[in-house]
Short mmCIF file of the C-alpha atoms (twelve columns), coordinates in Angstrom:
data_MODEL
# 
_entry.id   MODEL 
# 
loop_
_atom_site.group_PDB 
_atom_site.id 
_atom_site.type_symbol 
_atom_site.label_atom_id 
_atom_site.label_alt_id 
_atom_site.label_comp_id 
_atom_site.label_asym_id 
_atom_site.label_seq_id 
_atom_site.Cartn_x 
_atom_site.Cartn_y 
_atom_site.Cartn_z 
_atom_site.pdbx_PDB_model_num 
ATOM 1  C CA . MET A 1  107.288 57.030 -182.635 1 
ATOM 2  C CA . GLU A 2  108.875 56.756 -186.037 1 
ATOM 3  C CA . VAL A 3  106.679 57.395 -189.055 1 
ATOM 4  C CA . GLY A 4  107.803 55.851 -192.302 1 
ATOM 5  C CA . LYS A 5  107.772 57.712 -195.602 1 
ATOM 6  C CA . LYS A 6  105.336 55.184 -197.061 1 
ATOM 7  C CA . ALA A 7  102.783 55.943 -194.337 1 
ATOM 8  C CA . LEU A 8  103.089 59.653 -195.111 1 
ATOM 9  C CA . HIS A 9  102.747 59.044 -198.841 1 
ATOM 10 C CA . ASP A 10 99.664  56.852 -198.279 1 
ATOM 11 C CA . MET A 11 98.039  59.560 -196.163 1 
ATOM 12 C CA . ILE A 12 98.763  62.236 -198.762 1 
ATOM 13 C CA . GLU A 13 97.266  60.072 -201.505 1 
ATOM 14 C CA . GLN A 14 93.969  59.988 -199.574 1 
ATOM 15 C CA . LEU A 15 93.690  63.789 -199.314 1 
ATOM 16 C CA . SER A 16 91.541  65.952 -201.537 1 
ATOM 17 C CA . GLU A 17 93.389  68.374 -203.830 1 
ATOM 18 C CA . ALA A 18 92.602  71.309 -201.515 1 
ATOM 19 C CA . ASP A 19 93.856  69.400 -198.485 1 
ATOM 20 C CA . ARG A 20 97.033  68.423 -200.353 1 
ATOM 21 C CA . LYS A 21 97.760  72.123 -200.738 1 
ATOM 22 C CA . SER A 22 97.340  72.545 -196.966 1 
ATOM 23 C CA . ALA A 23 99.594  69.546 -196.326 1 
ATOM 24 C CA . TYR A 24 102.194 70.993 -198.700 1 
ATOM 25 C CA . ASP A 25 102.061 74.370 -196.950 1 
ATOM 26 C CA . PHE A 26 102.450 72.738 -193.523 1 
ATOM 27 C CA . LEU A 27 105.343 70.534 -194.626 1 
ATOM 28 C CA . SER A 28 107.035 73.588 -196.130 1 
ATOM 29 C CA . TYR A 29 106.601 75.366 -192.806 1 
ATOM 30 C CA . LEU A 30 108.135 72.428 -190.911 1 
ATOM 31 C CA . LEU A 31 111.135 72.399 -193.224 1 
ATOM 32 C CA . GLU A 32 111.708 76.160 -192.901 1 
ATOM 33 C CA . ARG A 33 111.071 76.393 -189.140 1 
ATOM 34 C CA . PRO A 34 114.645 75.630 -187.993 1 
ATOM 35 C CA . LYS A 35 116.004 78.345 -190.291 1 
ATOM 36 C CA . ARG A 36 113.508 80.901 -188.952 1 
ATOM 37 C CA . GLU A 37 114.242 80.024 -185.316 1 
ATOM 38 C CA . ARG A 38 117.965 80.413 -185.877 1 
ATOM 39 C CA . ILE A 39 117.447 83.805 -187.521 1 
ATOM 40 C CA . ILE A 40 115.261 85.018 -184.657 1 
ATOM 41 C CA . TRP A 41 117.840 84.047 -182.005 1 
ATOM 42 C CA . GLU A 42 120.614 85.664 -184.029 1 
ATOM 43 C CA . GLN A 43 118.647 88.936 -184.130 1 
ATOM 44 C CA . ILE A 44 118.284 89.167 -180.349 1 
ATOM 45 C CA . GLU A 45 120.823 91.564 -178.940 1 
ATOM 46 C CA . GLU A 46 122.452 90.971 -175.610 1 
ATOM 47 C CA . ASP A 47 121.096 93.198 -172.873 1 
ATOM 48 C CA . GLU A 48 124.070 95.123 -171.566 1 
ATOM 49 C CA . GLU A 49 122.058 97.284 -169.194 1 
ATOM 50 C CA . PRO A 50 122.931 96.411 -165.583 1 
ATOM 51 C CA . LEU A 51 120.245 95.187 -163.208 1 
ATOM 52 C CA . THR A 52 118.511 97.775 -161.101 1 
ATOM 53 C CA . GLU A 53 118.683 97.482 -157.328 1 
ATOM 54 C CA . GLU A 54 115.040 96.351 -157.305 1 
ATOM 55 C CA . GLU A 55 115.758 93.593 -159.850 1 
ATOM 56 C CA . ARG A 56 118.781 92.453 -157.829 1 
ATOM 57 C CA . GLN A 57 116.669 92.270 -154.668 1 
ATOM 58 C CA . GLN A 58 113.972 90.290 -156.470 1 
ATOM 59 C CA . LEU A 59 116.514 87.752 -157.688 1 
ATOM 60 C CA . GLN A 60 117.989 87.368 -154.214 1 
ATOM 61 C CA . GLY A 61 114.687 87.496 -152.314 1 
ATOM 62 C CA . ASP A 62 113.333 84.751 -150.071 1 
ATOM 63 C CA . GLU A 63 109.839 84.877 -151.561 1 
ATOM 64 C CA . GLY A 64 110.547 81.984 -153.899 1 
ATOM 65 C CA . TYR A 65 108.625 81.134 -157.003 1 
ATOM 66 C CA . VAL A 66 104.890 80.806 -157.493 1 
ATOM 67 C CA . THR A 67 103.448 78.165 -159.794 1 
ATOM 68 C CA . GLY A 68 100.927 79.119 -162.448 1 
ATOM 69 C CA . SER A 69 98.212  77.261 -160.543 1 
ATOM 70 C CA . GLU A 70 99.004  79.131 -157.336 1 
ATOM 71 C CA . ALA A 71 98.887  82.493 -159.129 1 
ATOM 72 C CA . LYS A 72 95.555  81.660 -160.797 1 
ATOM 73 C CA . ARG A 73 94.096  80.595 -157.458 1 
ATOM 74 C CA . GLU A 74 95.387  83.744 -155.745 1 
ATOM 75 C CA . PHE A 75 93.790  86.016 -158.345 1 
ATOM 76 C CA . GLY A 76 90.548  84.042 -158.502 1 
ATOM 77 C CA . LEU A 77 91.145  82.780 -162.022 1 
ATOM 78 C CA . GLN A 78 91.030  79.121 -161.087 1 
ATOM 79 C CA . VAL A 79 88.367  77.298 -159.176 1 
ATOM 80 C CA . ASP A 80 89.466  74.287 -157.129 1 
ATOM 81 C CA . LEU A 81 87.180  71.356 -157.790 1 
ATOM 82 C CA . PRO A 82 86.434  68.947 -154.952 1 
# 
């Protein structure tokens, strides 16, 4: 859904002064977010430590993957509703 600039301007005009400050802060955050995400990924160092035998076995195991719902049910964290 595309939102036009006029719609945004109209919404901002309806805000109280305090809420305009909040809107400004949030818009500033949205504009800076891509820069922050790029910086974070650039700071992550590649893990050069080889896998342990246990990690290799886990990756090659036949157990498969468990969904979040299955794990919650298994540990009693989710109740199945009828």
